[in-house]
Structure formats: structure tokens, C-alpha cells
Coordinates of C-alpha atoms in Angstrom, one line a residue:
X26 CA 143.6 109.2 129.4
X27 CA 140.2 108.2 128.7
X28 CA 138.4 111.4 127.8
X29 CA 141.5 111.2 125.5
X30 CA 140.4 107.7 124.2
X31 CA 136.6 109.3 124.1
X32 CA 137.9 112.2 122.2
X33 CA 139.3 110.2 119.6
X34 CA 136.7 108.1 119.6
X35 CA 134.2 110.8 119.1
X36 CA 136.1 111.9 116.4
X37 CA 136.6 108.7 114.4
X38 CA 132.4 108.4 114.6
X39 CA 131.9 112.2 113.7
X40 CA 134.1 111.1 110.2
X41 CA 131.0 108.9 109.2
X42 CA 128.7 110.9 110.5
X43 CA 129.1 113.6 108.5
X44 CA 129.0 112.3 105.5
X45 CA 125.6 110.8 106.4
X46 CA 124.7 114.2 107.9
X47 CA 125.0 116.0 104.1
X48 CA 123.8 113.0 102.6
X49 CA 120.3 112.5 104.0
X50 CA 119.9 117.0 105.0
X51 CA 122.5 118.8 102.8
X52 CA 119.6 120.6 101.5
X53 CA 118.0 122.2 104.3
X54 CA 121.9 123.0 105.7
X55 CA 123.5 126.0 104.8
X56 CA 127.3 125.5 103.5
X57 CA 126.8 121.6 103.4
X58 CA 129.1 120.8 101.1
X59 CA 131.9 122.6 103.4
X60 CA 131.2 120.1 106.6
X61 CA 134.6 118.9 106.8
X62 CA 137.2 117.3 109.8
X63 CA 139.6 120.5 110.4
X64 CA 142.8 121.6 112.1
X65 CA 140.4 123.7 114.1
X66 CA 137.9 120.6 115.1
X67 CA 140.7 118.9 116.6
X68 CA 142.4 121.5 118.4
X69 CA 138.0 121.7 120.3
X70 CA 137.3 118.2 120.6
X71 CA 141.2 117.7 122.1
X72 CA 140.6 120.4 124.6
X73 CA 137.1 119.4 125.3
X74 CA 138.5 115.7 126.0
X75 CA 141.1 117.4 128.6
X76 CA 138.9 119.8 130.5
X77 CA 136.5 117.3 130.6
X78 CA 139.1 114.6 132.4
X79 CA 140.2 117.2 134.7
X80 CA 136.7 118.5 135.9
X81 CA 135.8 114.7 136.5
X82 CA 139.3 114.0 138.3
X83 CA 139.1 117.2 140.2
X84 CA 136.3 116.4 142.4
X85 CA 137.6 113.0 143.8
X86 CA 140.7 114.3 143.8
X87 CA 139.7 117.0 146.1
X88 CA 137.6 114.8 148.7
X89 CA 140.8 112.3 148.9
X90 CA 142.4 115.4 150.2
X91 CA 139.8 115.7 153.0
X92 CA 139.8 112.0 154.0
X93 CA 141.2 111.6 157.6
X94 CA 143.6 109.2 157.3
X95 CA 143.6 108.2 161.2
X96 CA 140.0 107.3 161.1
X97 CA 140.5 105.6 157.0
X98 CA 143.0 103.5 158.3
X99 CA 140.9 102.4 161.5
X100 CA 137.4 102.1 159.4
X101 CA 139.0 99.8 156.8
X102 CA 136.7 98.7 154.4
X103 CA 134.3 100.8 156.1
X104 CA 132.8 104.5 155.0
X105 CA 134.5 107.4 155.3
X106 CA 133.2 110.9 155.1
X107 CA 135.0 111.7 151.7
X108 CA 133.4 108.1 150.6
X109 CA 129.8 109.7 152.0
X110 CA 130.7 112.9 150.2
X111 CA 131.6 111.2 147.3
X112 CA 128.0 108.6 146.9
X113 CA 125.9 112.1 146.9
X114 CA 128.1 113.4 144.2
X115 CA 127.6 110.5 142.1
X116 CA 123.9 110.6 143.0
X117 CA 123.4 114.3 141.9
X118 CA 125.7 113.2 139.0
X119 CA 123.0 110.3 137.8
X120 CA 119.7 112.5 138.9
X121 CA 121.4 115.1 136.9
X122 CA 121.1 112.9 133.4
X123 CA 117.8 111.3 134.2
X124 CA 116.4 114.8 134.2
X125 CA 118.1 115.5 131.4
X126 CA 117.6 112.7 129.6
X127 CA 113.7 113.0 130.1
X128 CA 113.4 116.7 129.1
X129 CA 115.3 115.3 125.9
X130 CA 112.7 112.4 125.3
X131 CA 109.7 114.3 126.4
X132 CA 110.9 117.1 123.3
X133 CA 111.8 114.1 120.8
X134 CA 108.3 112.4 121.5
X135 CA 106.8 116.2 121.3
X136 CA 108.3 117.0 117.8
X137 CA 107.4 113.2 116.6
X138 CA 103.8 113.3 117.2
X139 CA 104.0 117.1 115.7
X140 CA 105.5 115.4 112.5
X141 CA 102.5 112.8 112.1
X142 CA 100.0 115.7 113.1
X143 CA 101.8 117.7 110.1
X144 CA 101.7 114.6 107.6
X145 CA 98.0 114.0 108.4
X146 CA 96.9 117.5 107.6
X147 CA 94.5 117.9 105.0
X148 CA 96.1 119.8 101.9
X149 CA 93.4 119.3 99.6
X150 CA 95.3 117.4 96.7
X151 CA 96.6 114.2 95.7
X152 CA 100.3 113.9 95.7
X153 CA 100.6 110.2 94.1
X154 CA 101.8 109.3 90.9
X155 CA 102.5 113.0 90.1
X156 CA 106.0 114.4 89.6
X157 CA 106.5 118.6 89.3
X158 CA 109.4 121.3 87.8
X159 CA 110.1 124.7 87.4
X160 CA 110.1 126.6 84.1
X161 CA 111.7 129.9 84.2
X162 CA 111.0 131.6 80.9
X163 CA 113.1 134.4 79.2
X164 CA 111.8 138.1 79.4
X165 CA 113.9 138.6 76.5
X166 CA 112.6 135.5 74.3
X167 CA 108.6 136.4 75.5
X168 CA 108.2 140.2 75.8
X169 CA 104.6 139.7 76.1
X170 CA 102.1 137.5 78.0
X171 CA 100.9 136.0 74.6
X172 CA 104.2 134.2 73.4
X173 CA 104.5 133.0 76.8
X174 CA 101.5 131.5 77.0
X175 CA 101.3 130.2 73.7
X176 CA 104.8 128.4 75.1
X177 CA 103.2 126.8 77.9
X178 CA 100.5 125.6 75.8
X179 CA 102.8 124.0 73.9
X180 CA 104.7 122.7 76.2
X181 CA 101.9 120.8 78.4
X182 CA 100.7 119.8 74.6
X183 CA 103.7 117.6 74.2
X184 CA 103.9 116.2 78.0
X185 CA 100.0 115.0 77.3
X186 CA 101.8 112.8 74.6
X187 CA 103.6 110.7 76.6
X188 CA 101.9 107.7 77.1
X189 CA 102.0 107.6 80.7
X190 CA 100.8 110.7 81.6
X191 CA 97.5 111.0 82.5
X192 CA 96.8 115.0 82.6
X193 CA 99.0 118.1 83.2
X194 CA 98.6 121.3 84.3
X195 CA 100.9 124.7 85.7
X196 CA 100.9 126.8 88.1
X197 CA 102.9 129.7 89.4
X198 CA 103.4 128.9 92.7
X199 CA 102.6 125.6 94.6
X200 CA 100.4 124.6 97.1
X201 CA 102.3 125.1 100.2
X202 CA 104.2 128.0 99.9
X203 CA 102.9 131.2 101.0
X204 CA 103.0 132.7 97.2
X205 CA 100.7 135.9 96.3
X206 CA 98.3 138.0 98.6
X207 CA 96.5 140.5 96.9
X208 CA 93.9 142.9 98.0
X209 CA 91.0 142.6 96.4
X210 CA 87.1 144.6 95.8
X211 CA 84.2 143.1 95.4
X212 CA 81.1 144.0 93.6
X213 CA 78.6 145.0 95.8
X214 CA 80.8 144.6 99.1
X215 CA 82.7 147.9 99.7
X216 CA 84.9 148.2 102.8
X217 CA 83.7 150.5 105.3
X218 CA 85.6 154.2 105.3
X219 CA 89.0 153.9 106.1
X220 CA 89.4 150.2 106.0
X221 CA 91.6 148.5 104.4
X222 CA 90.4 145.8 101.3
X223 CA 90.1 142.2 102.0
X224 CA 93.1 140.2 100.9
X225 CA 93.5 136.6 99.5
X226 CA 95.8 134.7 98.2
X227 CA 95.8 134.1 94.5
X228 CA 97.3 131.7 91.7
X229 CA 98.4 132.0 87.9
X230 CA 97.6 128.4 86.8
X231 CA 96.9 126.7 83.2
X232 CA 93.7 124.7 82.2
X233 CA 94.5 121.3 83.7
X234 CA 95.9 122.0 86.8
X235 CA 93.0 121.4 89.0
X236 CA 92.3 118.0 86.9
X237 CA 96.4 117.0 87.7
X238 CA 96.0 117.7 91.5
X239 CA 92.4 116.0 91.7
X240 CA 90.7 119.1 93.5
X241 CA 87.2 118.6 93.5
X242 CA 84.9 121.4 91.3
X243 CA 82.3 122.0 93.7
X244 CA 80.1 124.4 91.3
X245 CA 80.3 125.9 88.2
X246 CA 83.1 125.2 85.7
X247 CA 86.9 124.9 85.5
X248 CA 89.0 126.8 83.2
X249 CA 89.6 125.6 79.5
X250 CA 91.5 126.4 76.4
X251 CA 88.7 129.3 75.1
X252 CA 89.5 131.4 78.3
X253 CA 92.3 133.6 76.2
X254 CA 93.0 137.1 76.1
X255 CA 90.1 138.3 73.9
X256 CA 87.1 136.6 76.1
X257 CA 85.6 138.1 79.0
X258 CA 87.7 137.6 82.3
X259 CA 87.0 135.0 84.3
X260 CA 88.4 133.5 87.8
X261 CA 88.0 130.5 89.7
X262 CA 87.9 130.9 94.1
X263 CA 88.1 128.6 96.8
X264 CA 85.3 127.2 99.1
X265 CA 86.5 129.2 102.0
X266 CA 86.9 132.2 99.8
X267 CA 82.9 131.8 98.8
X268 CA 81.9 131.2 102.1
X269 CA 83.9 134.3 103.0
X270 CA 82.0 136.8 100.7
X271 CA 78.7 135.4 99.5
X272 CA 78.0 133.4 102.3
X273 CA 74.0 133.5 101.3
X274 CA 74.5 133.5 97.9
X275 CA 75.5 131.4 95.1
X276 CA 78.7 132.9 94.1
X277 CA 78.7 131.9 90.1
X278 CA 78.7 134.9 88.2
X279 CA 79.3 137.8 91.2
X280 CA 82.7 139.8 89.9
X281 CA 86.1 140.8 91.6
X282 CA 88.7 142.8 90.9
X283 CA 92.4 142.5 92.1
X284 CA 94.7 145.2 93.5
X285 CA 97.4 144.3 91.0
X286 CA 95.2 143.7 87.5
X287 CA 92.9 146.5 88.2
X288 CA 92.6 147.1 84.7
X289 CA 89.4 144.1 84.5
X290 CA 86.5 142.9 86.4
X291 CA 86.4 139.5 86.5
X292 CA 83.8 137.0 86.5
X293 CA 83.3 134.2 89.0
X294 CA 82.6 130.8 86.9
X295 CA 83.5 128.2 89.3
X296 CA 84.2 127.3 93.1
X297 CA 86.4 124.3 93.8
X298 CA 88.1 122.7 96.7
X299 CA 89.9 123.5 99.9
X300 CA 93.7 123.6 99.0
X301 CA 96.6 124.1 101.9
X302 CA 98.5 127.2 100.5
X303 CA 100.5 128.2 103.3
X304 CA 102.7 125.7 105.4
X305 CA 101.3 122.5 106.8
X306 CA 102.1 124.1 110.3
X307 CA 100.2 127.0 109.8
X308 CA 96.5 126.2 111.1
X309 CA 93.5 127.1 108.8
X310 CA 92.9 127.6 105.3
X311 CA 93.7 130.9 103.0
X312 CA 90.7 132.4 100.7
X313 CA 92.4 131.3 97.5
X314 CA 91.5 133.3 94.0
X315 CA 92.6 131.6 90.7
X316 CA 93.3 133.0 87.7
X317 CA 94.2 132.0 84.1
X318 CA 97.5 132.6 82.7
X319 CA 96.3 133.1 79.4
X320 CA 94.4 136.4 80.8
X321 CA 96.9 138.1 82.4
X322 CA 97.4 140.9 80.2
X323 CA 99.1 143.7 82.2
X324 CA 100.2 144.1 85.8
X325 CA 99.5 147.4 87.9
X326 CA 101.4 150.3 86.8
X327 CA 103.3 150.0 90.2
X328 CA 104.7 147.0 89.2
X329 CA 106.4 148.1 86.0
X330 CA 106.4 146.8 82.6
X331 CA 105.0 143.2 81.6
X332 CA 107.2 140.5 83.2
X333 CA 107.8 137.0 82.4
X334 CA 107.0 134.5 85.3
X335 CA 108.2 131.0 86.1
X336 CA 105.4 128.0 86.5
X337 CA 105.6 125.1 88.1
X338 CA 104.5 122.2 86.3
X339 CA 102.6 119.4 87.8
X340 CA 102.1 116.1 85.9
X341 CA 100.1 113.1 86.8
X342 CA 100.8 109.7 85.5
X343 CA 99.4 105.9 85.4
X344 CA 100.1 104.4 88.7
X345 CA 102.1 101.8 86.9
X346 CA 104.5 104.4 85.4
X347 CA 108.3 104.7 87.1
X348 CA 108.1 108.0 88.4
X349 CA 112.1 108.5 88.8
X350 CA 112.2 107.3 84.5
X351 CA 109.2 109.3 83.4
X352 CA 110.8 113.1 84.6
X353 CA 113.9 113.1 81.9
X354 CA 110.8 112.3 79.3
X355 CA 109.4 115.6 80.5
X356 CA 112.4 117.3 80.6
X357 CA 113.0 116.1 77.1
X358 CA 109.8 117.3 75.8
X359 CA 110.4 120.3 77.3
X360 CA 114.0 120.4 75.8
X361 CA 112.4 119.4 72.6
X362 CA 110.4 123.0 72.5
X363 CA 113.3 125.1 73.9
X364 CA 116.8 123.4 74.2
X365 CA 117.8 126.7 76.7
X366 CA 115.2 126.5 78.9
X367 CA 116.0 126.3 82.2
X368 CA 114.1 123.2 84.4
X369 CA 114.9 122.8 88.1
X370 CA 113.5 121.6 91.3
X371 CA 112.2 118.5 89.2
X372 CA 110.8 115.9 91.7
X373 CA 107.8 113.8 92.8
X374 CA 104.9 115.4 94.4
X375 CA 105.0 113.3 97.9
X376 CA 109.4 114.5 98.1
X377 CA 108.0 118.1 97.4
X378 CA 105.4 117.8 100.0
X379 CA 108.1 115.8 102.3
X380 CA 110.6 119.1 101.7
X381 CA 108.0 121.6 102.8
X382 CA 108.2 119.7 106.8
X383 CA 112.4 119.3 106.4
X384 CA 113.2 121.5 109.4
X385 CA 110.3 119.9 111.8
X386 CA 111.8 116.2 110.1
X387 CA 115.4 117.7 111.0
X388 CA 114.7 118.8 114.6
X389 CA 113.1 115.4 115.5
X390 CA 115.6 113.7 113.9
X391 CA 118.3 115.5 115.8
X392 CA 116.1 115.5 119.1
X393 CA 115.8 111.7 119.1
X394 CA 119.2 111.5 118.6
X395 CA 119.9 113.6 121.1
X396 CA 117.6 111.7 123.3
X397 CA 118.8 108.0 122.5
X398 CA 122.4 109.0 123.1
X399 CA 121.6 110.7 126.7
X400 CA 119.4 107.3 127.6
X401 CA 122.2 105.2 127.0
X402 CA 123.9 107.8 129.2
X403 CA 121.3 107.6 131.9
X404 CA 121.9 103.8 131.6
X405 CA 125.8 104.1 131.9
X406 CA 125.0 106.1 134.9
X407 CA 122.4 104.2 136.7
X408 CA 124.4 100.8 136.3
X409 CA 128.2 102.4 137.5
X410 CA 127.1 104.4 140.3
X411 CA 125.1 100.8 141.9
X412 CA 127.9 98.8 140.9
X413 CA 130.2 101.2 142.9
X414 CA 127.4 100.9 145.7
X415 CA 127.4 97.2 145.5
X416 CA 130.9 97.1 145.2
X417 CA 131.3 99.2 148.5
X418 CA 128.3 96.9 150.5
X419 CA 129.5 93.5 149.8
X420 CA 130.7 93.1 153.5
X421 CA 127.1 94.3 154.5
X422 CA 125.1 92.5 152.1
X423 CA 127.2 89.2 153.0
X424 CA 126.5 89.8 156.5
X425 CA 122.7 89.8 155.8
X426 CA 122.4 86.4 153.4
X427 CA 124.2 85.0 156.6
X428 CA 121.5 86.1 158.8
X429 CA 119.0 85.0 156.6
X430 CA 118.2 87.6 153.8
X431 CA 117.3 86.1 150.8
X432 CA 118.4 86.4 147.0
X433 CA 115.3 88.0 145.9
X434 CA 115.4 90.8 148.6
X435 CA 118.8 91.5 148.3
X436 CA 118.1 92.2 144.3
X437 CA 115.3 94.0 145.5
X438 CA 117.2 96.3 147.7
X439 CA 119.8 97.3 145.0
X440 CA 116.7 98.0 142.1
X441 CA 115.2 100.0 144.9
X442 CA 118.6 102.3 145.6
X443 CA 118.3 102.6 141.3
X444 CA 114.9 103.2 141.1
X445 CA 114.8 105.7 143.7
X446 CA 117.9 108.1 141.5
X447 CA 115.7 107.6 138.7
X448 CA 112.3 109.1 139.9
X449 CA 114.0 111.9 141.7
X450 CA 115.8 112.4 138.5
X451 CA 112.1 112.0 136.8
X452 CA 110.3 114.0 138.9
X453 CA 112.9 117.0 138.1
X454 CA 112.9 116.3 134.3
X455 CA 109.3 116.7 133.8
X456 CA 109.3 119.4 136.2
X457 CA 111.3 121.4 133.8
X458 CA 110.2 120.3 130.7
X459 CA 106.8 122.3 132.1
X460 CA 108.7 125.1 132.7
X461 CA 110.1 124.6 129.0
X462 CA 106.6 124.2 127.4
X463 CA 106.6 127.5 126.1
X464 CA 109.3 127.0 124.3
X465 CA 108.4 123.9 123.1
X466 CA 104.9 125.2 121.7
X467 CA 106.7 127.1 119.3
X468 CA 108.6 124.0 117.6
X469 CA 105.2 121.6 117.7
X470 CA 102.0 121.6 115.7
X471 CA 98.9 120.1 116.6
X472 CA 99.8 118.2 120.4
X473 CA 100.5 119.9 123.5
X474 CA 103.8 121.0 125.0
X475 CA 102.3 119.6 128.4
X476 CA 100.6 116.0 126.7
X477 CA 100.3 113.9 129.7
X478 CA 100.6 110.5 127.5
X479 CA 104.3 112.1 126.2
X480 CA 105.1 112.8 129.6
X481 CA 104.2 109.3 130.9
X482 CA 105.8 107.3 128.2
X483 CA 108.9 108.9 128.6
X484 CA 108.9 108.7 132.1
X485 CA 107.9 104.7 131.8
X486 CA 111.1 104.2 129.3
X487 CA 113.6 106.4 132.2
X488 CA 112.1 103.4 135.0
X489 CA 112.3 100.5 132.7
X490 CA 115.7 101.1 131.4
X491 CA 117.0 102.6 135.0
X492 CA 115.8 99.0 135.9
X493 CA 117.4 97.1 133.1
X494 CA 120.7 98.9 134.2
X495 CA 120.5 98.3 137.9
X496 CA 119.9 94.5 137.3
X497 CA 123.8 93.4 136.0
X498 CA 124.8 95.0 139.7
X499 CA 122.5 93.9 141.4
X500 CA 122.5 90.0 140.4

């Protein structure tokens, strides 16, 4: 009957809760919108409710059939050996969920710090006040590279006239996404015999982009509106990317040429900052090559005929500006050019950011859910089993205030009998949460799957609220 009543409970809370659980992570859940109480959820959780009341009856049931009644009846109040056998069940029962519980909190604490590490990470732009969409154009409505990037022009023309906004720019991919890897030559630099070329990652962007994102120009110049088709080729690369190649040298004016335009050498005309182009969990920094839309003429021949490309735009606005009303002005001025076009992903800069760590946020959301529920558990635990104890010593423990025992060391004796589950069921815990660390070191960035101050705390929270618990019984 009660893991009936728990049953339904858990059922009535699982209503709620997942509405709030497609609410706040529908997107990074396949089938969301499908998460729905069934026929089939209730035939589980109603035969998870019974096996679970008959694996918990079983046990007592079956040391009551071992009790000698002869020596029950004489004992009275007294212990018997089922009574015995039945204390170190409870006891493995209780050391059982502290272990547990800590493995649970050391992993939650684990995949917290990892999700401050990740939001400290320098990405090498500025994510306030700027809001970003996707344009995909039409291969049919821009057969070549010309109209489309006359349309682009266009269109971050009319965003610059909104009043709020403060510069724009486009890219084809965005900073934290793993986007193009080409290999590459460079003049002067040839790979030894049967090597393979250097790769690095590079970027289609518009004039204005680096200005919207605020990544410094360390040398030369940035990209502007007379970079078109008919003028010589020019590229912009990264600091690591310079450092990489011409690590004596000044850079400015050396030539590349990449795997998939090999049909020009381009020119080197400036070097700018460090940007994050992979995910914020992957450690280090990708050589990054950036190239103008407007000169991408033709792709390799192994790619095919010219293709249209989506960009993503990125628009930076007055810090006064609403963020959430100035994208439907964009959209509109987009609209305004080509009613057909479709925009998506619109959204601020910081969300986008935010959605590139939504698995490590969902895993230490669900971890520290995971852990608060099995510490209330631990507390359940640690205050019924010394209750029972109490319960079953309250002949002894009036004998000994008769004899003289005072308050405070008979409280002391029953926080002692909790304390001592508790640090068994510590010591195992973080036992096997070492044995776990490789596991963990996979789900973590920047801390340790062994940090001692993790390992402590959680330990320190287990005690205090082991202690908490045992002190209703014991007063």
C-alpha cells in the first residue's frame, strides 16, 4: 500500500514535471513535443510500485519467520536474533544511499564547476548587445556568387539603418561550431615528400563582421567594400595561425592558397584576434583563415558547380536598445529585400553562446537533481533507521539517565550511532567515485574527476545533513 501511494504520487509530480522538462530543454531533446503520460507509463510505474513493496516486505517478512518464538516470548522487549539481523540490514540499507548519494554529489559538483570553467573560457568576442540569424539564399534566385553577394550587401545596408544598430556583419558559420577545415599551401613552406598539407579552419564572412564581434586587428587591415571580385585576392588569418607559419616573420603580404579555391593565390593583409571556433569544451585554439565573400568566385572542381551558401548574420546594437524588439526590425528589413527569404535561428548572441554548452547545462541540471533527491533520501534514511534504534533502546537508555547519564551524552550517543552509517557510507562513496573518475573525465572540462575540494564538500554536506537527521531521534 504505500509504494502504491508513492506510485501515484510519483506520477501526479511527473505530470508537472514534464511540462517543465520541454519547457526549459525541449530543444536539446529529441521527440520533445511527444513526452506525454501513457497507458504504457502507468502499467511501469504500477509495477515498479509493487515489486518495489514486495522486495522491501520480503526481507522482514522472512527474518519474522526465523524468530524463535520460545526465546521472543521470554526476551520481551529485549533483542532477538531476527531483531539483530534485521538492525544490519537497515544499516547496509542506509550505508548503501550515503554512498550513493555522495558519488551523485561528488558528479553534480564535478559537472558544475565544468559549467563555470566552460562559461569562463576565452572565445575571443563580445556577445552583448548583439543578436544573430540565418539567411539561406536560393540557388535558383542567385546562380552566381555576384547576385548573392550583391544581396547581402544589401541587406546589411538596410540593417545599418536602423537606428539602434551600431555595425553589422556575416558570416558563414559561427564561432563555436566546428565549420570548414581546409588544407592549405603556403608560399615558400612546402610539406616534406609524402606529407600531407597543413589544415586550418576557414570562414566566408562580409566586411563588418570583425567590427560587430569586437575582435581586435592586431596588424594590417580588415576587409572593406573594394575587396570584390575584380581586385587581387586577399585573406585575413588568425594570431595562432601567423604564429603557426611565419613565426619570425611579419606575415602581411606572404600568400596562401586553399585546397578548395585553388584557382587564386591570396594575399595576407591583416592578422586579428584569437577567436574560439570549435566547442568551448574543446581545449586550444584552431589556426583560423578568413576570407571575403565577395571573392569567392568558384569552388574546386570536386565540389561541383557554384553553390549558394547560408550566412549567419551578426548585429550589434546600442546598449540601450531592447534586444528581444529590435530582431523583427531586422527580420523586416530583411523581408523588405526578399519577402521569401527564409530567416531562422534568430536569437541573442549570449542564448547562442548559452545553446552551444546545453548538453553540459542538461547533465548538471539532471545530476543535481539527481543528487538533491538521493540526499533527502540519505536524510529519510539516516533519521528512520535511529528512530527505530531509539525506539528499540528506550528501556536501556532510561536505565542509564537513572544511573546518572546525562542529556547531552545520551544525544551524543545516538549522533554518534548516525555519524558512524554516514562515514562508512562516505568512505565507500568516494571510494567509488575514484574508481568512476574515468568516466567522469569524459563529461567535465577544465577540474579534475579526483578534485579533493569536490570531494570534501560533498562529504561535509553527507555529515552535516546525516547530523541534522539524527538530531529529531535523538532529542
Amino acid at each position: 500500500m504505500l509504494s502504491l501511494a508513492g506510485g501515484a504520487l510519483g506520477l501526479f509530480l511527473a505530470r508537472f514535471g514534464t511540462v517543465l522538462i520541454v519547457k526549459f530543454f525541449g530543444t536539446d531533446l529529441p521527440n520533445a513535443s511527444e513526452f506525454q503520460m501513457n497507458w504504457q507509463i502507468l502499467v511501469f510505474t504500477f509495477f515498479i510500485s509493487v515489486l518495489t513493496g514486495v522486495l522491501a516486505g520480503l526481507i522482514p517478512a522472512w527474518h519474522l519467520t526465523k524468530t524463535n518464538m520460545n526465546e521472543a516470548l521470554k526476551q520481551g522487549q529485549g533483542r532477538t536474533g531476527a531483531d539483530t539481523s534485521d538492525r544490519r540490514v537497515r544499516v547496509i540499507l542506509v550505508v548503501s544511499e550515503v554512498a550513493l548519494s555522495l558519488m551523485l554529489m561528488i558528479g553534480a559538483g564535478l559537472m558544475t564547476q565544468s559549467l563555470w570553467r566552460l562559461r569562463a573560457v576565452e572565445r575571443g568576442f563580445e556577445t552583448a548587445h548583439t543578436v544573430t540569424m540565418r539567411l539561406a539564399v536560393s540557388n535558383t534566385k542567385f546562380s552566381s556568387p555576384d547576385q548573392q553577394t550583391a544581396f547581402y550587401n544589401e541587406v546589411l545596408r538596410q540593417i545599418r539603418k536602423i537606428p539602434s544598430v551600431e555595425a553589422a556583419g556575416a558570416i558563414d558559420s559561427l564561432p563555436l561550431k566546428r565549420g570548414s577545415i581546409q588544407p592549405v599551401e603556403i608560399e615558400g613552406q612546402p610539406p616534406p615528400p609524402g606529407a600531407k598539407k597543413p589544415a586550418v579552419s576557414v570562414r566566408l564572412i562580409m566586411p563588418g563582421y570583425r567590427d560587430t564581434l569586437h575582435i581586435p586587428l592586431l596588424q594590417g587591415r580588415d576587409f572593406n567594400d573594394a575587396d570584390t571580385a575584380d581586385r587581387p585576392p586577399v585573406v585575413l588569418i588568425s594570431a595562432s595561425m601567423a604564429k603557426r607559419f611565419w613565426q619570425n616573420e611579419n606575415p602581411i603580404g606572404k600568400h596562401v592558397t586553399l585546397a578548395f579555391f585553388p584557382d587564386k593565390t591570396r594575399e595576407v593583409v591583416g592578422v586579428i584576434g584569437e577567436v574560439k571556433q570549435q566547442n568551448l569544451n574543446v581545449p586550444g585554439v584552431s589556426p583560423t583563415l578568413y576570407v571575403p565573400v565577395s571573392q569567392v568566385t568558384a569552388l574546386a572542381p570536386a565540389l561541383g558547380k557554384w553553390r549558394s551558401f547560408p550566412l549567419s548574420l551578426v548585429v550589434r546594437t546600442s546598449p540601450d536598445a531592447n534586444l528581444s524588439g529590435i530582431l523583427p526590425q531586422i527580420i523586416q528589413s530583411v523581408r523588405q529585400i526578399d519577402s521569401q527569404l527564409p530567416v531562422t535561428e534568430p536569437s541573442t548572441l549570449e542564448d547562442y553562446v548559452e545553446d552551444t554548452i546545453s548538453k553540459q547545462r542538461f547533465n548538471m541540471l539532471l545530476l543535481n537533481a539527481f543528487a538533491g533527491m538521493a540526499l533527502i533520501l540519505t536524510a529519510l534514511g539516516v533519521y528512520s533507521v535511529l528512530s527505530y534504534m531509539v525506539r528499540r533502546r528506550y528501556r536501556e537508555i532510561g536505565i542509564r539517565m537513572v544511573l546518572g547519564a546525562r542529556t547531552s551524552s545520551v544525544l551524543r550517543m545516538v549522533l554518534i550511532d548516525g555519524l558512524k552509517l554516514t562515514i562508512m557510507g562516505v568512505v565507500i562513496g568516494a571510494g567509488s567515485a575514484l574508481l568512476l573518475s574515468r568516466v567522469l573525465t569524459s563529461l567535465i572540462y577544465g577540474v579534475s574527476a579526483t578534485d579533493i575540494t569536490t570531494f570534501v564538500a560533498g562529504s561535509l554536506l553527507l555529515v552535516g545533513v546525516s547530523v541534522l537527521a539524527g538530531l529529531i531521534p535523538a532529542y
